[in-house]
XYZ file of C-alpha atoms in Angstrom:
447
model
C -59.510 -39.210 -23.042
C -61.382 -36.718 -20.929
C -59.612 -33.462 -19.933
C -59.658 -31.429 -16.861
C -61.164 -28.003 -17.685
C -62.496 -26.759 -14.258
C -61.925 -27.348 -10.585
C -65.137 -29.269 -10.478
C -63.628 -31.692 -12.889
C -60.733 -32.168 -10.513
C -63.106 -33.058 -7.639
C -65.581 -35.186 -9.558
C -62.721 -37.294 -11.086
C -61.203 -38.126 -7.595
C -58.133 -35.914 -8.139
C -58.630 -33.376 -5.257
C -55.878 -33.275 -2.720
C -57.892 -31.358 -0.142
C -55.206 -28.719 0.243
C -57.474 -25.757 0.529
C -55.760 -23.510 -1.760
C -58.717 -22.946 -4.005
C -60.531 -21.208 -1.145
C -57.590 -18.790 -0.694
C -57.139 -18.290 -4.409
C -60.733 -17.505 -5.259
C -61.217 -13.786 -5.785
C -65.004 -14.113 -5.582
C -65.282 -16.046 -2.228
C -67.263 -18.617 -4.101
C -65.625 -21.720 -2.601
C -66.325 -23.254 0.793
C -64.391 -26.232 2.004
C -66.306 -29.241 3.413
C -64.815 -32.107 5.235
C -66.797 -35.237 4.305
C -66.048 -38.075 6.606
C -65.653 -40.577 3.829
C -63.338 -38.757 1.211
C -61.717 -35.775 2.955
C -61.847 -31.907 2.543
C -63.360 -30.987 -0.753
C -64.479 -27.585 -2.223
C -68.090 -26.706 -2.557
C -69.021 -24.291 -5.247
C -71.352 -21.259 -4.910
C -72.738 -20.931 -8.484
C -74.195 -17.585 -7.844
C -70.780 -16.060 -6.875
C -68.603 -17.996 -9.342
C -68.057 -16.315 -12.724
C -66.267 -19.466 -14.094
C -62.830 -17.927 -14.080
C -59.789 -20.433 -13.881
C -57.846 -18.885 -10.940
C -58.491 -21.868 -8.687
C -57.557 -24.396 -11.448
C -54.327 -22.585 -12.029
C -53.005 -23.362 -8.558
C -54.571 -26.698 -8.003
C -52.034 -29.564 -7.350
C -54.835 -32.027 -8.428
C -54.614 -30.540 -11.925
C -50.835 -29.830 -12.364
C -47.534 -30.009 -10.369
C -44.109 -29.181 -11.608
C -41.400 -30.943 -9.596
C -38.851 -28.177 -10.452
C -41.035 -25.173 -9.373
C -38.897 -24.477 -6.375
C -35.484 -25.667 -7.446
C -35.431 -24.806 -11.191
C -34.200 -27.090 -13.905
C -31.360 -29.332 -13.284
C -29.074 -29.470 -16.392
C -27.470 -32.842 -15.589
C -29.838 -34.736 -13.061
C -28.375 -37.577 -11.004
C -30.362 -40.718 -10.639
C -31.095 -39.614 -7.089
C -32.528 -36.414 -8.403
C -35.025 -38.349 -10.562
C -36.024 -40.484 -7.523
C -36.635 -37.872 -4.904
C -35.920 -34.351 -6.452
C -33.060 -32.037 -6.508
C -31.179 -31.276 -3.367
C -28.594 -28.777 -2.474
C -27.663 -30.655 0.672
C -28.880 -33.611 2.602
C -28.641 -33.851 6.444
C -29.705 -36.141 9.293
C -30.808 -34.455 12.416
C -33.212 -33.645 15.193
C -34.412 -30.808 17.344
C -31.820 -29.814 19.993
C -34.553 -29.212 22.428
C -35.183 -32.734 24.052
C -38.912 -32.096 24.752
C -39.541 -30.900 21.270
C -37.762 -33.868 19.911
C -39.615 -36.384 21.901
C -43.130 -34.832 21.346
C -42.667 -34.622 17.577
C -43.041 -37.352 15.062
C -39.534 -37.884 13.729
C -37.141 -36.012 15.896
C -38.808 -32.596 15.549
C -36.532 -31.153 12.855
C -39.328 -29.150 11.307
C -40.543 -27.821 14.582
C -37.139 -26.848 15.590
C -36.592 -24.971 12.187
C -40.013 -23.272 12.700
C -39.090 -22.233 16.330
C -35.716 -20.832 15.054
C -37.633 -18.727 12.557
C -39.967 -17.410 15.216
C -37.300 -16.594 17.750
C -34.272 -15.714 15.684
C -35.591 -14.479 12.267
C -38.585 -12.478 13.564
C -41.073 -14.361 11.576
C -44.533 -13.451 12.722
C -46.082 -16.951 12.882
C -46.136 -20.523 11.576
C -49.081 -21.450 9.512
C -49.698 -25.320 9.749
C -52.130 -27.944 10.931
C -53.190 -28.764 14.499
C -55.883 -30.734 16.332
C -59.381 -29.132 16.695
C -59.759 -28.929 20.497
C -63.578 -29.284 20.125
C -63.317 -32.486 18.033
C -59.835 -33.903 18.506
C -60.238 -36.379 15.565
C -60.446 -33.369 13.250
C -57.808 -30.920 12.142
C -57.753 -27.205 11.621
C -55.356 -24.654 10.199
C -53.500 -22.887 13.139
C -50.979 -20.084 13.601
C -48.280 -20.881 16.087
C -46.345 -17.886 17.485
C -44.097 -19.248 20.192
C -42.588 -22.526 21.603
C -45.744 -23.390 23.643
C -47.870 -23.187 20.602
C -45.527 -25.346 18.577
C -45.108 -27.922 21.376
C -48.837 -28.308 21.673
C -49.272 -29.022 17.925
C -46.384 -31.439 17.382
C -46.940 -34.924 15.936
C -48.326 -36.061 12.597
C -52.103 -35.766 11.907
C -53.250 -38.636 9.792
C -56.480 -37.132 8.804
C -57.669 -34.512 6.275
C -55.946 -31.093 6.650
C -56.185 -27.973 4.462
C -53.569 -25.530 5.600
C -53.567 -23.566 2.388
C -57.016 -22.200 3.479
C -54.954 -19.939 5.683
C -52.634 -18.467 3.105
C -54.632 -15.225 3.109
C -53.403 -14.630 6.716
C -49.769 -14.891 5.515
C -50.527 -12.481 2.548
C -52.049 -9.964 4.966
C -49.304 -10.328 7.569
C -46.978 -7.303 8.445
C -44.008 -9.523 7.938
C -42.623 -13.018 6.776
C -44.134 -16.219 8.009
C -43.327 -20.008 7.943
C -45.702 -22.362 6.136
C -45.593 -26.129 6.853
C -47.622 -28.636 4.835
C -47.842 -31.863 2.879
C -46.144 -31.902 -0.445
C -49.315 -31.100 -2.325
C -49.984 -28.140 0.170
C -46.572 -26.661 -0.453
C -46.905 -27.132 -4.201
C -50.216 -25.264 -4.156
C -48.649 -22.570 -1.986
C -45.734 -22.151 -4.332
C -48.135 -21.842 -7.368
C -50.231 -19.222 -5.591
C -47.243 -17.119 -4.663
C -46.601 -16.578 -8.286
C -49.965 -14.942 -8.681
C -49.902 -13.046 -5.356
C -47.007 -10.689 -4.804
C -48.027 -10.097 -1.180
C -47.911 -13.899 -0.390
C -44.712 -14.176 -2.276
C -43.138 -11.486 -0.100
C -44.344 -12.907 3.166
C -43.640 -16.656 2.691
C -40.479 -16.570 4.644
C -39.867 -20.291 4.634
C -41.915 -23.199 3.032
C -41.428 -26.468 4.794
C -42.745 -29.837 3.638
C -42.908 -33.265 5.492
C -42.747 -36.545 3.778
C -46.117 -37.925 3.181
C -47.574 -41.333 2.161
C -51.204 -39.944 1.806
C -54.022 -38.591 3.880
C -56.608 -40.958 5.192
C -60.255 -39.773 5.410
C -61.784 -39.039 8.810
C -63.756 -42.376 8.527
C -60.388 -44.124 9.091
C -59.893 -42.549 12.431
C -63.637 -43.178 13.379
C -63.098 -46.834 12.667
C -59.946 -46.969 14.732
C -62.018 -45.390 17.535
C -64.741 -48.127 17.071
C -61.976 -50.832 17.122
C -60.801 -49.435 20.529
C -64.334 -49.133 21.798
C -64.048 -45.382 22.275
C -67.166 -43.123 21.717
C -66.018 -39.943 19.918
C -68.158 -37.737 22.293
C -65.904 -38.544 25.046
C -62.635 -38.012 23.313
C -60.447 -35.247 24.985
C -57.092 -35.735 22.977
C -56.040 -37.834 20.051
C -52.559 -38.269 18.842
C -51.522 -40.282 15.795
C -47.852 -40.590 16.813
C -45.240 -38.741 18.679
C -44.125 -38.920 22.496
C -41.417 -41.109 21.271
C -40.329 -42.529 17.928
C -42.561 -43.295 16.133
C -44.978 -43.180 19.016
C -48.495 -44.662 19.312
C -51.975 -43.889 18.101
C -53.189 -42.639 21.477
C -56.714 -41.507 22.515
C -57.525 -39.976 25.843
C -61.214 -39.963 26.830
C -63.706 -39.470 29.717
C -61.527 -38.298 32.485
C -58.530 -40.493 32.761
C -59.312 -43.114 30.156
C -56.606 -43.782 27.614
C -56.197 -46.441 24.891
C -53.348 -47.019 22.361
C -52.511 -48.801 19.141
C -48.936 -49.180 17.823
C -47.824 -46.985 14.931
C -47.504 -50.113 12.800
C -51.124 -51.265 13.595
C -52.843 -47.810 13.370
C -51.029 -46.653 10.116
C -51.487 -50.046 8.587
C -55.265 -49.678 9.108
C -55.459 -45.970 8.098
C -53.761 -46.583 4.736
C -56.943 -48.265 3.515
C -58.704 -44.929 3.695
C -56.575 -42.827 1.429
C -58.308 -41.187 -1.468
C -57.426 -41.748 -5.284
C -55.211 -38.652 -5.654
C -52.903 -39.837 -2.799
C -52.312 -43.034 -4.873
C -51.267 -41.012 -7.900
C -48.882 -38.693 -5.967
C -45.425 -38.507 -7.499
C -43.916 -36.478 -4.689
C -44.060 -38.004 -1.199
C -40.710 -36.439 -0.356
C -41.661 -32.764 -0.856
C -39.857 -31.402 -3.865
C -41.670 -28.038 -4.005
C -40.386 -26.484 -0.832
C -37.355 -24.769 0.699
C -36.767 -27.785 2.954
C -38.423 -31.158 3.372
C -38.100 -33.549 6.148
C -39.196 -37.021 7.183
C -38.317 -40.121 9.110
C -34.814 -41.551 8.884
C -36.250 -45.044 9.067
C -32.931 -46.634 8.274
C -31.813 -45.620 11.773
C -34.833 -46.759 13.707
C -34.140 -49.860 15.851
C -36.890 -49.692 18.408
C -34.483 -48.915 21.121
C -35.996 -45.771 22.540
C -34.259 -43.243 20.155
C -36.298 -40.077 20.425
C -36.308 -39.583 16.709
C -34.273 -38.673 13.658
C -35.180 -36.827 10.464
C -33.778 -36.688 7.012
C -33.423 -32.998 5.919
C -33.525 -32.384 2.260
C -32.400 -28.872 1.369
C -33.997 -27.756 -1.772
C -33.331 -23.981 -2.282
C -30.504 -21.472 -1.356
C -32.976 -19.883 1.119
C -33.532 -23.275 2.827
C -29.868 -23.876 2.919
C -29.252 -20.443 4.501
C -31.994 -20.942 7.178
C -30.783 -24.531 7.977
C -27.157 -23.521 8.600
C -28.314 -20.581 10.736
C -30.522 -22.894 12.806
C -27.720 -25.323 13.415
C -25.303 -22.463 14.390
C -27.793 -21.109 16.831
C -28.133 -24.477 18.507
C -31.791 -25.240 17.545
C -30.869 -28.298 15.463
C -28.391 -31.123 15.908
C -27.417 -32.430 12.452
C -24.861 -34.084 10.323
C -24.259 -34.390 6.661
C -25.935 -37.361 4.840
C -26.113 -38.844 1.363
C -28.609 -39.821 -1.369
C -27.933 -43.406 -0.441
C -29.432 -42.833 2.945
C -32.521 -41.301 1.604
C -33.066 -44.323 -0.703
C -32.459 -46.551 2.294
C -34.676 -44.678 4.751
C -37.751 -44.229 2.488
C -37.959 -47.383 0.417
C -41.882 -47.596 0.501
C -42.452 -44.024 -0.692
C -39.909 -44.407 -3.449
C -41.280 -47.807 -4.445
C -44.762 -46.400 -4.752
C -43.527 -43.506 -6.833
C -42.040 -45.931 -9.406
C -45.598 -47.305 -9.987
C -47.342 -43.989 -10.582
C -46.824 -44.034 -14.349
C -48.470 -47.383 -14.593
C -51.398 -46.249 -12.496
C -51.876 -43.207 -14.844
C -51.914 -45.528 -17.837
C -54.705 -47.446 -16.260
C -56.786 -44.314 -15.833
C -56.089 -43.223 -19.338
C -57.368 -46.730 -20.596
C -60.712 -46.001 -18.904
C -60.738 -42.581 -20.545
C -60.308 -40.789 -17.148
C -58.378 -37.543 -16.921
C -55.003 -37.560 -15.128
C -53.024 -34.762 -13.572
C -50.097 -33.211 -15.318
C -47.009 -34.142 -13.458
C -44.022 -32.282 -14.957
C -40.277 -32.973 -14.208
C -40.814 -35.956 -12.092
C -39.146 -38.542 -14.301
C -42.179 -40.900 -13.826
C -41.668 -42.630 -17.132
C -37.988 -43.340 -16.486
C -38.690 -44.735 -12.987
C -41.582 -47.003 -14.193
C -39.291 -48.428 -16.942
C -36.724 -49.285 -14.165
C -39.141 -51.763 -12.802
C -39.171 -55.396 -13.939
C -41.700 -56.065 -16.652
C -43.953 -58.094 -14.314
C -44.234 -55.158 -11.825
C -44.889 -52.671 -14.591
C -47.807 -54.805 -15.771
C -49.027 -55.344 -12.291
C -49.061 -51.582 -11.707
C -51.461 -51.132 -14.653
C -53.665 -54.247 -14.227
C -53.925 -53.891 -10.469
C -55.174 -50.357 -10.788
C -57.620 -51.177 -13.559
C -58.960 -54.036 -11.375
C -59.525 -51.684 -8.408
C -61.189 -48.995 -10.641
C -63.671 -51.631 -11.828
C -64.334 -53.220 -8.405
C -65.099 -49.875 -6.691
C -66.797 -48.141 -9.469
C -64.323 -45.213 -9.238
C -63.702 -45.162 -13.090
C -66.885 -43.207 -13.369
C -67.276 -39.410 -12.830
C -68.712 -38.808 -9.350
C -70.933 -35.830 -9.362
C -70.659 -33.235 -6.460
C -73.669 -31.042 -7.382
C -74.348 -28.932 -4.274
C -78.116 -28.574 -5.089
C -79.089 -31.986 -3.686
C -77.928 -35.231 -2.181
C -76.298 -33.904 1.030
C -77.087 -34.437 4.665
C -75.875 -32.109 7.335
C -75.508 -34.976 9.812
C -72.617 -36.208 7.765
C -70.610 -33.019 8.033
C -67.516 -32.927 10.340
C -66.279 -29.425 9.580
C -66.771 -26.595 7.235
C -64.185 -24.129 6.277
C -64.210 -21.150 3.832
C -61.805 -18.704 2.374
C -60.044 -17.112 5.356
C -61.248 -20.107 7.465
C -64.688 -18.482 7.717
C -67.620 -21.064 7.564
C -70.387 -20.107 5.267
C -72.571 -23.230 4.577
C -73.142 -26.643 5.910
C -73.323 -28.891 2.805
C -71.545 -32.267 2.800
C -70.281 -34.016 -0.442
C -72.712 -36.175 -2.424
C -73.043 -39.722 -1.106
C -71.679 -40.995 -4.432
C -68.253 -39.760 -3.470
C -68.129 -42.135 -0.567
C -66.039 -45.166 -1.683
C -62.597 -43.654 -2.451
C -60.535 -46.404 -0.765
C -58.045 -46.656 -3.710
C -55.540 -49.116 -2.428
C-alpha cells in the first residue's frame, strides 16, 4: 500500500480537506491556496521556495487526526464516547438574542458564545468564515469584532472554506481570540498550536460545528443554474438561516429573489462533496473546546427558531459555556448522550461505515489517513455483516466508476486555466498567484 510522505501526496490522493492550515504553517511562504470550482480549496506549491520540510504535513488533517487531542485519553470510554467523542457535559440550547437565534443556522449557540467572548471576555476577534461580498457564492476568512459583524455572517456556508489560512492573525494578535471552523479545521488548528506557542497562547476558545461535508463551488453553481440565476447578478446568497433550518436563498438584480428548501438544496449539494469528506470520522467536532450542531430530534417544522446540541469537550469550554449562560447570552438546559444519538443519526451512521471505506482504498493500494482514537473498527463491526460488506463493495465500485483510485497529479507547471479560478488565497490571506488545479482533479463526487 502506498504511503503519504508529503503534502502533495495528500492532495493528489484526494485526501485534502481544504482547511488552509498548510498556508499558515509553511515557514517559507511556499504554499498558495486555490479554489478550484470542481474540487474545493487546495494548496499550490512553489517549488522554488519549498525546501521539502514536513511542517505542513505535520499539521494536516488529511494525513492524521487524533480524536483525543483536545480531551486527552479516556481510561474507561462509554459507548457514547466511542460514537461521538468524549464530553464533559451535554446541553441543548440557543442564543438568547432572538435576532441572532433566527438568523443563524441552528439556534445561534456558536454565535452567542462568540459574542459573549467578545463582549465579556475581552477577546480581540472571532476568526471564522463569511460570504465574499464581491462573489457571494464564495467564502472568505473573516474577523468579526462585534455583534453587527457576527450577525451579518450567520448561517451555514455549504461551499469551500479555509479558515485556518487566517491563523497567523490570531498568532500576531495582542490578546486571545475565538476560532470557529469545521471539525477538520479545528483539528488542524489544534495541531498547529502545538508547534506555535504564540498561537497556543492566543487561541482563547476553539469552537466547531457539526459537519456532513463541504460541497465544491460547482454544486452552488449548478443550484444557481437550476434556479435560472446568472451568477453575475447575484447580490446575496444564503444556504440556510432566517428560520430553522431556513432555505437556500439567492437575491439578485435589484429585488429578484429565489429559494429552494433546505431539504432540496442540501440533497443536491451532497453530490459534490470531495473524497476526504466521505472518509471523515469526526462529523461532531471532537477536537475543540465546544462543538455544536442541530438538535434535529426537536425539529417539527412548526416555526421554532432553532435549537443546538452543545457538546462540551474541555474544562475551558465548560467554564466559558457556564459563564455565557450566567451572563444571559445563551438559554440552555442539560441534555444526554441519548439525545445526541437521536438528533444526529445520519452523521453517526456514516461514521460507522468509515472503516469499510478505508478497507476499500487499501484494496486498491491507495494511502489512507491515520485516524487515531476514533474507535472506527469497533463501530464498523457493530454493523450487520451485509452493511459491512456494502461499505467496502460500494466504495470500491465508485472508485472504479469514477477513476478516483488513481493518483491525480497537481503539477503546477502546466494544465491550468485561469478562467477556472474562483479565488486565490495565500499565507496570511495574501494572493500571490492565479493557477487553478489540474483538470484531472475534476471528478471528485465520491458519494
